[in-house]
Structure formats: C-alpha cells, structure tokens
XYZ file of C-alpha atoms in Angstrom:
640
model
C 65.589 -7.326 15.434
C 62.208 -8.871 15.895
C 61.078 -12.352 14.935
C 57.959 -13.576 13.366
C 56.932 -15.445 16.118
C 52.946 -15.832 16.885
C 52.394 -14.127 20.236
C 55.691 -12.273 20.711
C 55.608 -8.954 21.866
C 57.115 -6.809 19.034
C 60.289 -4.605 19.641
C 59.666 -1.297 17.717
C 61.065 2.008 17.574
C 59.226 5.080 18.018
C 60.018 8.568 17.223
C 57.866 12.215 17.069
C 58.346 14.365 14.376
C 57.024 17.459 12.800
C 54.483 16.410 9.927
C 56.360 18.597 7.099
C 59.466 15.476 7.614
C 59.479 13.641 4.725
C 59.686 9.923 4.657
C 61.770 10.302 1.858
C 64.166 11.889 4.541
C 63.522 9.278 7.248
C 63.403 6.238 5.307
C 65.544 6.404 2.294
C 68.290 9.180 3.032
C 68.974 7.717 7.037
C 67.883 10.427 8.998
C 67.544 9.547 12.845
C 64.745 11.615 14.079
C 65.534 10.023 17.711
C 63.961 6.671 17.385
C 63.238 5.069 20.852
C 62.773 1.549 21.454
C 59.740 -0.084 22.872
C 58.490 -3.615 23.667
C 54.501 -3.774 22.602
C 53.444 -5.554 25.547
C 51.062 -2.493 26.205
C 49.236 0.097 24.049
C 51.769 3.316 22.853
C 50.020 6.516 23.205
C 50.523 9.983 22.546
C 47.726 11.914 23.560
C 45.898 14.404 20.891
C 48.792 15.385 19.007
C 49.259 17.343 15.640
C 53.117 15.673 15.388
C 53.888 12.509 13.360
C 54.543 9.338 15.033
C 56.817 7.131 13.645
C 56.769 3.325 13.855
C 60.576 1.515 13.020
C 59.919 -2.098 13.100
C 62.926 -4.381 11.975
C 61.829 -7.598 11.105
C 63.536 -11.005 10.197
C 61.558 -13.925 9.194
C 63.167 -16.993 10.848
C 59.868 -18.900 9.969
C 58.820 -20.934 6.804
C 55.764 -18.799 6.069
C 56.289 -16.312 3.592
C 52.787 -14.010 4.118
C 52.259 -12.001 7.149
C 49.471 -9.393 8.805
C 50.379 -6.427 10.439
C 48.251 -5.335 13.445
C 47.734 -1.667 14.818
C 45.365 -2.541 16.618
C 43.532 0.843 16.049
C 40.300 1.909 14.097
C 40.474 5.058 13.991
C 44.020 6.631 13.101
C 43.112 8.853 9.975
C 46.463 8.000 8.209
C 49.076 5.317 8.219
C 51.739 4.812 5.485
C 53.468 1.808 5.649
C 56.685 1.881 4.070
C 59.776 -0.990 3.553
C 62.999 0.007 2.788
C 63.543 -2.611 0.801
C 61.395 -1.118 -2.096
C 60.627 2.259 -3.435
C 58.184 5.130 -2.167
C 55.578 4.279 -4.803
C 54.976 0.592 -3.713
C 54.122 2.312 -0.246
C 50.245 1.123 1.303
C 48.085 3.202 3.010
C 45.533 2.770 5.299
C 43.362 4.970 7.970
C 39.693 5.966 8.779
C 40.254 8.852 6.327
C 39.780 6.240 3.319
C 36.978 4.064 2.054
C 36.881 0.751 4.052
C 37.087 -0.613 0.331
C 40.864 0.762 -0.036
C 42.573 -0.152 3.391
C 45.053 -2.839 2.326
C 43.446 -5.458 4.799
C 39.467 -5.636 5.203
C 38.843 -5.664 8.724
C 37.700 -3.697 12.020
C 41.344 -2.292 12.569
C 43.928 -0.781 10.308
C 46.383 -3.464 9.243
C 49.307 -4.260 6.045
C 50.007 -7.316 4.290
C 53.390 -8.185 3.949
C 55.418 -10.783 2.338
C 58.774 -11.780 3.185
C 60.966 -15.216 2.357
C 62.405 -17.089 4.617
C 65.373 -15.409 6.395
C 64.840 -12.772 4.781
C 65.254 -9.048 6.635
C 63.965 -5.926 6.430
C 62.546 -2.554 7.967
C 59.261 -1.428 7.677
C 58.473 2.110 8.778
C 54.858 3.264 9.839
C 54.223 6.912 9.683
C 50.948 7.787 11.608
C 49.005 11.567 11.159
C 45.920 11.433 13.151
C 43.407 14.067 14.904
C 42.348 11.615 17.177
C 44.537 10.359 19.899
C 47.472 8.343 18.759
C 47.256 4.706 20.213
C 48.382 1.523 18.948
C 49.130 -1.930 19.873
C 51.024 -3.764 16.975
C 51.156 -7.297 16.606
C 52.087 -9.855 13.396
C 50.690 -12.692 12.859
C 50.237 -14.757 9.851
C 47.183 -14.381 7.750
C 45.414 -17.834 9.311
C 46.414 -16.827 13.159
C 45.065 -13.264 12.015
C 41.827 -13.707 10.829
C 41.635 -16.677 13.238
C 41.730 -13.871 16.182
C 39.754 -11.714 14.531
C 37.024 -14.201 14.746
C 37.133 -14.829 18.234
C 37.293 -11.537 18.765
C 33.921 -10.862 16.600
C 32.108 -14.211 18.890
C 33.113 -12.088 21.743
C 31.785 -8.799 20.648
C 28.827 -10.378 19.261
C 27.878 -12.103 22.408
C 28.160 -8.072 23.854
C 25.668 -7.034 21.475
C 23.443 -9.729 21.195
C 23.249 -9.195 25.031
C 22.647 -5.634 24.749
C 20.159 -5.856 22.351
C 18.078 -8.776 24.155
C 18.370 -5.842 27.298
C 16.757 -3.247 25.102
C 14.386 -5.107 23.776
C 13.801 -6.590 27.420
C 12.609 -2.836 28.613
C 10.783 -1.929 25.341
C 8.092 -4.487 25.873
C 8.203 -4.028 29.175
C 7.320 -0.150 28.494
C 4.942 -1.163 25.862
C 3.048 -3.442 28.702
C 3.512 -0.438 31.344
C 4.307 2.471 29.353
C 6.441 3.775 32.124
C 8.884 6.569 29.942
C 11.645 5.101 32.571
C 11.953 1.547 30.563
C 11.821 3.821 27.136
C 14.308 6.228 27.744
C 16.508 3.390 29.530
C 16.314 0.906 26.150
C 16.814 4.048 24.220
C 20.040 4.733 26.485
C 21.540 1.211 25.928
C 20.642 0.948 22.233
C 22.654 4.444 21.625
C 25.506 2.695 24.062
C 25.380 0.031 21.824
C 25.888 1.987 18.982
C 28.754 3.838 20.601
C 30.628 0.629 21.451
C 30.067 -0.616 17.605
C 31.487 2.322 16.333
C 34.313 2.706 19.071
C 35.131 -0.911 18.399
C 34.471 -0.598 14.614
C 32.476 -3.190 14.049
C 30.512 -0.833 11.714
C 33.172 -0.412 8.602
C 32.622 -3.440 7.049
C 28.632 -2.871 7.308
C 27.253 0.406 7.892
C 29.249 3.966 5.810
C 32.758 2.719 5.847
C 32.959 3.854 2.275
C 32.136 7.009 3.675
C 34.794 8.108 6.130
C 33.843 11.568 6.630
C 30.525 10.883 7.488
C 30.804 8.314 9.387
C 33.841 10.559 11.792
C 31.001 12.700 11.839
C 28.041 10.844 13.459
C 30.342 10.113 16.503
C 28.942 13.165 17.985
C 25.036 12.314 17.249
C 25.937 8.875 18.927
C 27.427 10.073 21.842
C 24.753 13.113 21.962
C 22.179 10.565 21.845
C 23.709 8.490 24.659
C 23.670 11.462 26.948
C 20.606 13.064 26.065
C 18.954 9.722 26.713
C 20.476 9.225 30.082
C 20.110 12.109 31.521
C 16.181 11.379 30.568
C 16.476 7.817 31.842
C 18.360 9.579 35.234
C 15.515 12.322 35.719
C 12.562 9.370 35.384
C 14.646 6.639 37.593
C 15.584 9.002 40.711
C 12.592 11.090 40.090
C 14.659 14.602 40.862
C 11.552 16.580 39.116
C 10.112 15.951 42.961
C 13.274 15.840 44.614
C 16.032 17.289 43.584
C 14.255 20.397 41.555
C 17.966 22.129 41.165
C 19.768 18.889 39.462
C 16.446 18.600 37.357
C 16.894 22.115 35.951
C 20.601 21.523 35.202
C 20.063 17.993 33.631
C 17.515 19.888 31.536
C 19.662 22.294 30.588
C 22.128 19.935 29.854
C 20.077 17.878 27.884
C 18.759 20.840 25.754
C 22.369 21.869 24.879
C 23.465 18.693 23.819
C 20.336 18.547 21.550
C 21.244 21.928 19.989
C 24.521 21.643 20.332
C 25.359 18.046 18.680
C 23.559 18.907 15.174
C 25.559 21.923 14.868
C 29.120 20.042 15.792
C 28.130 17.507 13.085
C 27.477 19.929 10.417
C 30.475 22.742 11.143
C 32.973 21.382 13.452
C 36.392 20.373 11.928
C 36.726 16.561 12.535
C 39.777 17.260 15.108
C 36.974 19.773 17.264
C 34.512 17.589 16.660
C 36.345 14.100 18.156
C 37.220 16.648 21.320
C 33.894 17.754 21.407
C 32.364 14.483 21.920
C 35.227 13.310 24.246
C 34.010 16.829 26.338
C 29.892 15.974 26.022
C 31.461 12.162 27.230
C 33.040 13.610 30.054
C 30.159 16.347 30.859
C 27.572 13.621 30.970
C 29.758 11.054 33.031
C 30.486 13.445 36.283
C 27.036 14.903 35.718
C 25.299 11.777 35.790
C 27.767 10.979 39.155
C 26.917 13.919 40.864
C 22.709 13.283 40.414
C 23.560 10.208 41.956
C 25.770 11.141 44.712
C 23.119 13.822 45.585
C 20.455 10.977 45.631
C 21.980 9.318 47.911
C 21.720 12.400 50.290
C 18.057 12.853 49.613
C 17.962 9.066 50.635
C 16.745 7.847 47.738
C 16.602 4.458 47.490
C 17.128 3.878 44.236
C 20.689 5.797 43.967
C 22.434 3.150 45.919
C 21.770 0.525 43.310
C 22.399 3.467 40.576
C 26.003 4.417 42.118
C 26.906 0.702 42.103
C 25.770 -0.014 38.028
C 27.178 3.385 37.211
C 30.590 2.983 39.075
C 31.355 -0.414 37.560
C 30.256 1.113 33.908
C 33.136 3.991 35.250
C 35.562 1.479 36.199
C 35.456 -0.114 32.698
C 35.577 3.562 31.139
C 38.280 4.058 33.620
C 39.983 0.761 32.886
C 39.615 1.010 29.038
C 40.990 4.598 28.871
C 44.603 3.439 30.915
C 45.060 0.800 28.160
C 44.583 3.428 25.232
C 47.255 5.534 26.800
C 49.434 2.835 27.647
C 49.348 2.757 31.377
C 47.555 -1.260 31.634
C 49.114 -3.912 29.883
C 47.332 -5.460 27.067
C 45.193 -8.242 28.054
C 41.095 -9.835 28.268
C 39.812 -7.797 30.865
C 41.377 -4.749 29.613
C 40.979 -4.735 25.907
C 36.863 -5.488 27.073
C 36.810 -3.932 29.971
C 34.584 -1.206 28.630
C 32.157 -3.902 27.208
C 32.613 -5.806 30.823
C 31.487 -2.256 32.640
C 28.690 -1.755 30.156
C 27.326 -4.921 30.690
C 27.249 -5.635 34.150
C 25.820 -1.691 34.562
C 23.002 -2.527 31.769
C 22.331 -5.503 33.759
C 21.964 -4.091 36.900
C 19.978 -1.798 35.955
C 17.757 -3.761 33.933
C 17.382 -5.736 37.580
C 16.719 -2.834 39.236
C 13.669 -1.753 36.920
C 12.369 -5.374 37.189
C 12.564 -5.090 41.143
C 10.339 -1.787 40.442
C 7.670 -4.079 38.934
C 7.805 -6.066 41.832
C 7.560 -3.219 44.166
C 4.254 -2.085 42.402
C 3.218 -6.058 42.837
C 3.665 -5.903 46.917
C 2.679 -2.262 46.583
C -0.857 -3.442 45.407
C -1.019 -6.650 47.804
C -0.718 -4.094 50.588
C -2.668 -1.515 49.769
C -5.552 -4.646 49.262
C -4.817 -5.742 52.497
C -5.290 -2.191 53.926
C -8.137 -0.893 51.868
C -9.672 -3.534 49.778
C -12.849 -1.495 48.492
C -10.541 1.356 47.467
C -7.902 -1.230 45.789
C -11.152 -2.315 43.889
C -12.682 0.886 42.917
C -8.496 1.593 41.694
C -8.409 -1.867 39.830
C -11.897 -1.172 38.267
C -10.577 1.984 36.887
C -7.358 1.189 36.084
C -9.593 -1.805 34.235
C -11.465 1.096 32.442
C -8.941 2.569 30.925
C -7.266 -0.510 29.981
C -10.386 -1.401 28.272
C -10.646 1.536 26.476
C -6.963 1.116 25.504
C -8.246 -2.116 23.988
C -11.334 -0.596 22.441
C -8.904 1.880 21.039
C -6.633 -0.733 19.665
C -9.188 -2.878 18.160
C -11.222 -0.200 16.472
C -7.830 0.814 14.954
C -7.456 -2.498 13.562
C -10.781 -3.043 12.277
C -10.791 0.218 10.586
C -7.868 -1.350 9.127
C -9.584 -4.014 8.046
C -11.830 -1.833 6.181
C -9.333 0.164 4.152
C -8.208 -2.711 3.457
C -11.094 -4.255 1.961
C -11.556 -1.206 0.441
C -8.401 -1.074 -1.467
C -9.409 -4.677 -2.902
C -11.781 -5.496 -5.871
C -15.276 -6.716 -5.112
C -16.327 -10.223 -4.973
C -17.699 -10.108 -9.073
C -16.475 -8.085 -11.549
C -17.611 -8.033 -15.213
C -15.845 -6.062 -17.731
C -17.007 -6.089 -21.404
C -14.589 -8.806 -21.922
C -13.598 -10.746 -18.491
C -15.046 -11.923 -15.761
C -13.746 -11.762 -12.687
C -14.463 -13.696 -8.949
C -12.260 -14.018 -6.336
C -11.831 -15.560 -2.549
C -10.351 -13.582 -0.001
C -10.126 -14.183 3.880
C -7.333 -13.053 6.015
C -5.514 -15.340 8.746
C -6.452 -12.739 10.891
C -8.224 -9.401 10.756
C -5.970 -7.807 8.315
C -3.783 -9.968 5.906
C -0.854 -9.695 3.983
C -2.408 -10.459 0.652
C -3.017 -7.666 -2.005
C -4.518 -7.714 -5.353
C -5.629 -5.506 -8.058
C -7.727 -5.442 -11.302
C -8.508 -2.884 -13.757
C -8.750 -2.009 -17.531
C -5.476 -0.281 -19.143
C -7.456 0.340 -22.323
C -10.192 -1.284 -24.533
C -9.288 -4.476 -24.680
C -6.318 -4.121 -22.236
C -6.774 -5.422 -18.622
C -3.981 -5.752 -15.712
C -3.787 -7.814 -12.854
C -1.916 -7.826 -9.947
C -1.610 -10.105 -6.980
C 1.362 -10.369 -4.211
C 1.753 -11.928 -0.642
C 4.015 -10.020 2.065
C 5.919 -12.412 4.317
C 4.506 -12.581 7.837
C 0.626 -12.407 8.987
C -1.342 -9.504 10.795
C -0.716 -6.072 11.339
C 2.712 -5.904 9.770
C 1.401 -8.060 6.779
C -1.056 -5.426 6.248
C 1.208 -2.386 6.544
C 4.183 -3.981 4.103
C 0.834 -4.512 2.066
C -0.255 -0.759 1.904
C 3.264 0.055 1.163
C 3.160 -2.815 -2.194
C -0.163 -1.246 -2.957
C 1.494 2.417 -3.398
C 4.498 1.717 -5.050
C 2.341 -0.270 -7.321
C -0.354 2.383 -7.784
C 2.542 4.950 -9.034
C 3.657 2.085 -11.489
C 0.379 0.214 -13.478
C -0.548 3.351 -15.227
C 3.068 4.163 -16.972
C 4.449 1.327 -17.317
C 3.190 -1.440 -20.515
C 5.881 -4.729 -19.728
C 4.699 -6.766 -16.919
C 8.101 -7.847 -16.198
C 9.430 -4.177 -16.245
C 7.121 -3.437 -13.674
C 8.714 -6.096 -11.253
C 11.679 -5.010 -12.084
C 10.892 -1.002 -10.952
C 9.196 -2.840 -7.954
C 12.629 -4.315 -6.864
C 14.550 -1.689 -7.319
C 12.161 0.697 -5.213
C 12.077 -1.833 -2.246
C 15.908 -2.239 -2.396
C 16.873 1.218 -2.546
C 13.850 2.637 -0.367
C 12.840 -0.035 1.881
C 16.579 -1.256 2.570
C 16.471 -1.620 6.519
C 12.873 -2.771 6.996
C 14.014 -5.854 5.040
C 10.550 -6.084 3.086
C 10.004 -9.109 0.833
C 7.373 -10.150 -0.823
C 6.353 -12.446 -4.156
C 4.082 -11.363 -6.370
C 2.933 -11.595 -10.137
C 1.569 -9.284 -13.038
C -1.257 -10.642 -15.336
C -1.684 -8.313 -18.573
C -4.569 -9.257 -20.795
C -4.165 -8.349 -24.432
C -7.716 -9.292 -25.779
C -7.039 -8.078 -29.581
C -4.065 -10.490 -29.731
C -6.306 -13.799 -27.561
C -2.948 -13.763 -25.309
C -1.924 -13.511 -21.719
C 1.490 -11.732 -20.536
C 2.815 -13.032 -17.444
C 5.368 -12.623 -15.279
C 6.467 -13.651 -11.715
C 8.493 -12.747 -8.662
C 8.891 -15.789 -6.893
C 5.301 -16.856 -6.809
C 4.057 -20.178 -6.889
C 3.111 -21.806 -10.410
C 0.034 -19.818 -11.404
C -2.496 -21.923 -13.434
C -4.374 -20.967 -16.863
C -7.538 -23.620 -17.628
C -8.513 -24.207 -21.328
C -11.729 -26.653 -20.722
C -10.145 -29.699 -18.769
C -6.673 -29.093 -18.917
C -5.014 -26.980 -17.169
C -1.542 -25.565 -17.754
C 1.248 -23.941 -14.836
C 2.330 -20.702 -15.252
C 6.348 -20.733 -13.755
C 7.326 -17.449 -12.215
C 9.965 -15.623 -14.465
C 12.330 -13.913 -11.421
C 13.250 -13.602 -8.066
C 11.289 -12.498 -5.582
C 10.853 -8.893 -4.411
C 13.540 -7.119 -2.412
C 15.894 -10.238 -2.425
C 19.067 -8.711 -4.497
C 19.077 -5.109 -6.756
C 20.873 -7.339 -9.354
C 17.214 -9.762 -9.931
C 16.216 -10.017 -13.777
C 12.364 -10.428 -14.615
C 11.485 -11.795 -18.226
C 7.694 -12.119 -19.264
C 5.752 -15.260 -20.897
C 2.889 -15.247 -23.505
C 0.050 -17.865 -23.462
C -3.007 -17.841 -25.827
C -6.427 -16.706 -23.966
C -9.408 -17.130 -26.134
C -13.667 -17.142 -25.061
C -13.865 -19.699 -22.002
C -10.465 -20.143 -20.817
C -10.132 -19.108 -17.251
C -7.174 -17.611 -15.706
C -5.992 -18.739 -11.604
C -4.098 -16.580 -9.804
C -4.028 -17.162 -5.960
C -1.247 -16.812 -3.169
C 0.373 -19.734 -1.220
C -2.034 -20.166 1.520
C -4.165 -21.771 -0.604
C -1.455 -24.578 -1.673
C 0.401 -25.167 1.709
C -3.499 -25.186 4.166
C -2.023 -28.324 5.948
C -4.637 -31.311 7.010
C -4.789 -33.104 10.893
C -1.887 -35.447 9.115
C 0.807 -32.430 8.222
C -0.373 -33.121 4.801
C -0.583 -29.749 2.348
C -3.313 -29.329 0.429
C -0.658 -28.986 -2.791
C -0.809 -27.994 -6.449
C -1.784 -31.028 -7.785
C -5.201 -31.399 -5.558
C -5.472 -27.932 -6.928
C -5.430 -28.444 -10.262
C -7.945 -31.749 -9.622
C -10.358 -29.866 -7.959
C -9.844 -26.855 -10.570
C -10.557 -29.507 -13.313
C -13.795 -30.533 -11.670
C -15.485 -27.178 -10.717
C -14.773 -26.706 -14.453
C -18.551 -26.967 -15.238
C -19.431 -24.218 -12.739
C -20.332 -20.730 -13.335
C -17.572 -18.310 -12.497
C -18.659 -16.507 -10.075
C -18.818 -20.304 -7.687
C -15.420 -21.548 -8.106
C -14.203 -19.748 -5.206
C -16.948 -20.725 -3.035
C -16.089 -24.176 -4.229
C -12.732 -23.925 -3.691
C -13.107 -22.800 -0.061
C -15.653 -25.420 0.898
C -13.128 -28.160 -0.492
C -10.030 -26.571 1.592
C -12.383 -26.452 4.619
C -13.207 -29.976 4.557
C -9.553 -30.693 4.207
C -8.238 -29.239 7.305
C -10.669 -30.716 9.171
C -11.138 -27.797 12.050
C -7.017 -27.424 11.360
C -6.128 -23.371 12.198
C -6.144 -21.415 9.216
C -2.126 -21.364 8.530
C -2.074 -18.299 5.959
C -3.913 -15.619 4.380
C -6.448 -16.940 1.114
C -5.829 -15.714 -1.653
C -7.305 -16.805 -5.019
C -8.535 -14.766 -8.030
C -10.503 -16.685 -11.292
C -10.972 -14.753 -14.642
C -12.511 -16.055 -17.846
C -12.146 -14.746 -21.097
C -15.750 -13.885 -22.361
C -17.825 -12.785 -25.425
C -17.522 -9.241 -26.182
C -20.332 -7.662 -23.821
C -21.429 -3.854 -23.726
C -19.477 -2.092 -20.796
C-alpha cells in the first residue's frame, strides 16, 4: 500500500496482457493477470510492444490534502485509461498523444490524472497503457502545488537548453552571413533541427505548436529527425572536408543524405505511425554510427579536425547513450540522467561551435603568415578579396536603393488635386526605405479613400512588412465601402496569414463622402488624427486595436462634418514622439499649435512648414522614426 508522501518512490504493480483483456475483467470481476510488484525508483520499460501494460497502484491517503496529480512521466504513450475501483467504468479518464492536448485530463508536457481522495481514505487505481511507441514510464504523485511547482523548474531548466541552443544557432548564422562559409549554415541548420527534436522528444511543443493535432504532429517526428541527419551529414562533409579526402565516405554520406530526403516525405505521408516511430528510431541510428565512422576514418587520414569532432560527438553519444538506459529502466531516475541528452547536446553544440570559431582564427594566423612570407601577393589577395567585397556592397546597396524607388513609387506624389480635395504630404524615411505607407485615390465621384499605416521597426524589414500592408490593402479598397470593415479584413488576414512573422502594425482609413460634407474614420491603434475647421482643430481617437494584436479585435467607424476649407491631418508617430537635445517629444499639443498657425498657408506649404519647425526642434538630434504626415482640404468643386 503506498502513501501520499511527496518524493516517495511509488510501489506499483505491473502486469502484460493481451490488448483484447478487458478492464472490465481486470478491474471489476478480480482477475489476476500476474501482477508484479515494482518500486519506481527507475523508469519501467517494455520495449516496442503490441501487449497491454498494466499499472496496479494501491493508494492510501494518510495526508490532509484531499487533491492529488498523477505522473507518468511520459509524452508520448498513445493511450492511458486510468481507472479506480472505487467508481464505475464510465467515470474512467483518458489520456495519451493519440488525443487533442485540449482533452488530456491534466494540461501539461507529460500524460498525467487528477485524483481526489479524503483523508484516510483507500483505494486502487489501475492504468492500462496501449502504445506503438516504446512503453516507458516513471510514475510519481504529488499534490497539485508540488506538481506544477516541478513542472516549472523543470520548464527554467529546459528553457535555459533552448535559449542556449538557439543563441548557438544564431551564433553561426551571422557568422555565415559575415563569411558565408556553407560549414556555419549547415551546422546552425543542424542544431536548430536538434533543437526541434529535443522540443518534441521532451514535449515542450503540445501546449504550443499542433497538440490539438495528434496525428500530425506523430507524424513530423520523421521530417525532424530527417532534417537533423540530412543536415549533419552536410555539416560533416563541409567540416572534415571528405569531398578531398575521403572521396568513398563522401559518396556514401551522399547517398545517405539523398535517401533520407526521399525517403522521410514518403514515411510521413504512408507509413503507419508504429513504422513510422521505428523508422525514425532506424534513420537515428543510421545517421549516429555513420556520422562515427566519417569520424573515426578522419582520424586515419589525420585530419585535424576529427579529433575535436570524435570528442563533441562522443559526449553528444554518451548523453544518447545515457538517456536511452533510463527509458528502458537500466539508470535510476535522477538530474544527470533525466537531462543527460540535453547535457550531451550541449556540451557537443558547444564544442563545436568552439571549434568553428578556432577556424576563424586559423584563417587570422593563416593571413599574418602568408603576409609575413609574401606581402605583395597577400596584397594583390586582400585587394581582390576587397573587390569583390565591394561589389558585394555595390550589390547590396543598389538593391536597397532600388527599393527605395518602388517604394516611392508605390506612394502618392508630393500635390495632388482632385476635383474636390487637395492633397500635400511630407514623407522622409529614417533611413533609405521606411516603414510608413500611405494611399489616396477616388472610389467614385465624390468618393475619396485614404489610407495611412506605420509597421513596427525601421529599415529594410519596415519596408518589406510595408509591401506586404500595401497588398493586402490593394486586394481590399476596391470591394470593400466601411472603413472599419476594412480593418477588420486587415486583421484577420495578418492573424491567420502572417501568424509566425508576428507582423503588427497601426494604421487608419479616411473615407471622404463629399455629397454628404462628412468624413468616415476609423483607427487601428493610431495616434489621435486631427481634422482643422479654421482655428480649431479637433482629435480624431482611433476606433480599435491595432493590427495583428488578437483575431478577436472589433473596429467601429466615426463621422465628422467636412465642408469647403476644412483640412484633414493624417500623419504617423514619428512626427509626435521626434525627441529634442532635452528627451523632450515634440507631442500632440505643439502639433496642433503649430497646425493652428500654418493655418493661413496654402496647402501645398504646411508640410514644408511642418518639417522646418520639427527640424529646429531637434536641434541636429538623429531622426528617431520614419515622417509621416498627409494634409487634405476640402475644396470648391473644380473640373477633373
């Protein structure tokens, strides 16, 4: 009989059966089908086996809690029924990777049942597990505080795994974007799909990423561990070099390679999910000695980098090694096992991360010998190498400035006049290309839209989130009348669409109705737009959320009167928050002052104006954001 006692090793009793054994038999009619006890102070494993495991755990609760967790300490058993003898078959719970992560009775990383039980109060519990992967399971019971409680530790530890991970992948992708040596891609590319592996392994991923879609997610395990070893056999060819020599292990980790690349799709689309978990357990195990024996045969060739290889790659084995006697029970349960396949992973990504940074220094002492030994060569090398880097740079810039033109292009001019508004507007990037878009044109008649939004961030990636706004935009102003409904079609695009590039942006929609003298205006997010009748000047509140924030974001319009004269501001936040020598923003209010006073002016100067007064204020201050501002007036009827 086992107590509830926080950190106790649980006495349980196991038994195999055939699956067509009822629990109706086992549980409520008292058949023995040869229960064995065992003391969980290790994981219980059974191999790959298409029998049912049985879990008897008699429980009394000698405590004064009355709520309890379960722990399997497993992620991916496809079934488990727990059932109590105390109550009837119905009131049985179910859990498993087989369901949607929203139905397991306990939402976290590993399979677990709430129970409640009074104080001294006994019972039985039986667990019946049907699994194609291998049957493995540690169980534990804690209450729900001392539960969740380890579960968060355990999720600091993890995280610190992958936060290191990641800061090593993105490590050697800059450094392959300043060298573009295909050894530092294919190496970042290697750890990132290791990454993923662990995640899913560990599964981190249910709560987050298609755990309400069990089958598919079963299914990717063999694109994730095809991706790891297609990956590092490229990241082994590049880093030992065997094209040159070791031309026989090249052609097999080719080969290799190409069959996992043919191989994996078709697995993921045909296999059975019990093949396809021993298929990627076989590509695993394929890519592990393979990856051995290229290094073992390095070694022979006496290359110098193998040593350093063998060492990263046996520690990343041990761990494998390490991790794999704990799932079948041979290592007891504690740290260094549970994470020893993090531990190996990370001191092997490490390593080798150290190793490719010693390459840049052998290139550095490479260079300072070769200048010591030929220094007129060196200089004719560095003058080309110069060239091309040049050129790269040429290349790079011209790219951007032609960016700059489409997007100046894809803006209004300076001055427009339409038959009833007149239109003038400031625009100058933070840098070459901004993150500022607007648009004007006539719907009908007397119908004119307008359309103005600001991306978050500056530069290049401004300017691409930009061209993105501008075509989801361009499919929209044409079919739809509401200004609000168009925000609202806006957010749901960048939601659904744009999901994992995390775009947001604010923007607002102007519409124009000149039959009616009104303005209908709505806002996601954007500053208080401003709408000038002669000297006084009224704020126009945005009406939503902004852009790509939440699916569930509701957008309502407002109507203002527009008659002959009145002039309409619409402008993006740079122009507000330009900051002074003194931290000072240049703010709505001076706005609106100097607004007030350029009153008098034609059109077509109050952005000039506007500019010359935010210029003064900064003083020589950098430029903090893209400028953005856009001034209609409502005119007298002119011919088109």
């Amino acid at each position: 009989m086992t107590e509830v006692l926080e950190g106790k090793p649980l006495e349980v009793q196991i038994a195999i059966t055939q699956p067509n054994l009822s629990s109706q038999s086992i549980i409520y009619e008292n058949m023995d089908p040869g229960f064995s006890r065992s003391i969980m102070d290790r994981y219980a494993s059974y191999g790959y086996t298409k029998q049912t495991v049985w879990i008897k755990l008699d429980i009394v609760n000698d405590s004064k809690d009355k709520e309890f967790i379960v722990n399997l300490g497993n992620s991916h058993i496809d079934r488990i029924e727990m059932s109590r003898k105390s109550q009837s078959k119905d009131q049985s719970q179910i859990g498993g990777d087989l369901l949607a992560f929203k139905d397991w009775p306990v939402k976290e990383y590993r399979i677990a049942f709430p129970i409640k039980m009074n104080e001294g109060e006994r019972d039985t519990f039986f667990f019946r597990i049907d699994t194609t992967s291998t049957v493995n399971f540690y169980a534990t019971i804690h209450t729900p505080e001392k539960f969740y409680q380890s579960f968060s530790s355990t999720k600091l530890l993890l995280g610190f795994f992958y936060g290191a991970i990641s800061i090593m992948v993105l490590y050697n992708f800059i450094i392959y974007l300043m060298l573009w040596d295909r050894t530092y891609l294919y190496y970042s590319l290697a750890i990132f799909s290791n990454l993923l592996l662990q995640i899913y392994l560990n599964g981190m991923d249910y709560p987050y990423f298609l755990g309400n879609h069990p089958e598919l997610r079963n299914r990717l395990s063999i694109l994730i561990v095809g991706s790891s070893c297609v990956f590092g056999v490229q990241f082994a060819r590049h880093y030992l070099q065997t094209k040159n020599s070791m031309s026989l292990m090249d052609r097999y980790m080719v080969m290799l390679r190409n069959t996992v690349l043919v191989a994996a799709p078709l697995i993921f689309y045909l296999a059975e999910i019990r093949h396809l978990i021993v298929s990627s357990n076989i590509v695993a195990q394929l890519f592990s000695i393979s990856i051995l024996a290229i290094i073992i045969r390095g070694m022979m060739s006496r290359n110098k980098d193998a040593k350093l290889y063998l060492l990263a790659w046996s520690l990343l084995l041990v761990g494998i090694v390490t991790w794999t006697l704990l799932e079948i029970g041979v290592v007891p349960y504690n740290f260094f096992t549970v994470y020893s396949n993090q531990l190996g992973s990370i001191i092997e990504a490490s390593i080798l991360s150290l190793a490719l940074a010693e390459r840049i220094n052998t290139l550095k002492q490479e260079k300072q010998e070769l200048q010591a030994a030929a220094l007129v060569d060196l200089e004719e090398k560095v003058q080309e190498r110069t060239s091309a880097l040049n050129l790269s740079l040429d290349t790079i810039r011209k790219d951007i400035y032609m960016a700059k033109r489409i997007q100046e292009d894809s803006i209004p001019t300076k001055t427009i006049q339409y038959a009833h508004v007149k239109f003038s507007r400031l625009y100058e990037p933070m840098s070459i290309v901004g993150g500022d878009y607007f648009d004007i044109f006539q719907r009908e008649k007397k119908k004119y839209r307008v359309f103005l939004a600001d991306a978050t961030g500056h530069g290049v990636q401004a300017a691409l989130i930009t061209m993105a706004i501008r075509s989801e935009y361009e499919g929209l102003k044409h079919k739809i009348s509401n200004p609000n409904e168009i925000l609202h079609e806006l957010n749901e695009i960048f939601i659904k669409d744009y999901y994992s590039l995390h775009i947001i942006f604010s923007c607002v929609v102007a519409d124009i109705l000149i039959s009616h003298d009104e303005i209908q205006f709505a806002s996601a997010g954007h500053p208080d737009q401003l709408l000038a009748a002669g000297h006084t000047i009224k704020r126009l509140p945005r009406t939503g959320r902004i852009i790509g924030l939440s699916k569930d974001s509701k957008y309502t319009k407002s109507k203002f009167h527009y008659s002959v004269g009145d002039r309409l501001y619409l402008f993006s936040d740079g122009i507000v928050e330009q900051k002074n020598k003194e931290e000072q923003s240049y703010g709505e209010d001076r706005l609106i002052e100097s607004l007030k006073f350029m009153h008098e002016y034609p059109l077509v100067d109050v952005p000039g104006k506007l500019h010359e007064s935010l210029n003064l204020y900064r003083d020589r201050r950098e430029q903090e954001d893209d400028l953005t501002f856009l001034a209609m007036e409502r005119i007298e009827e002119q011919d088109d």
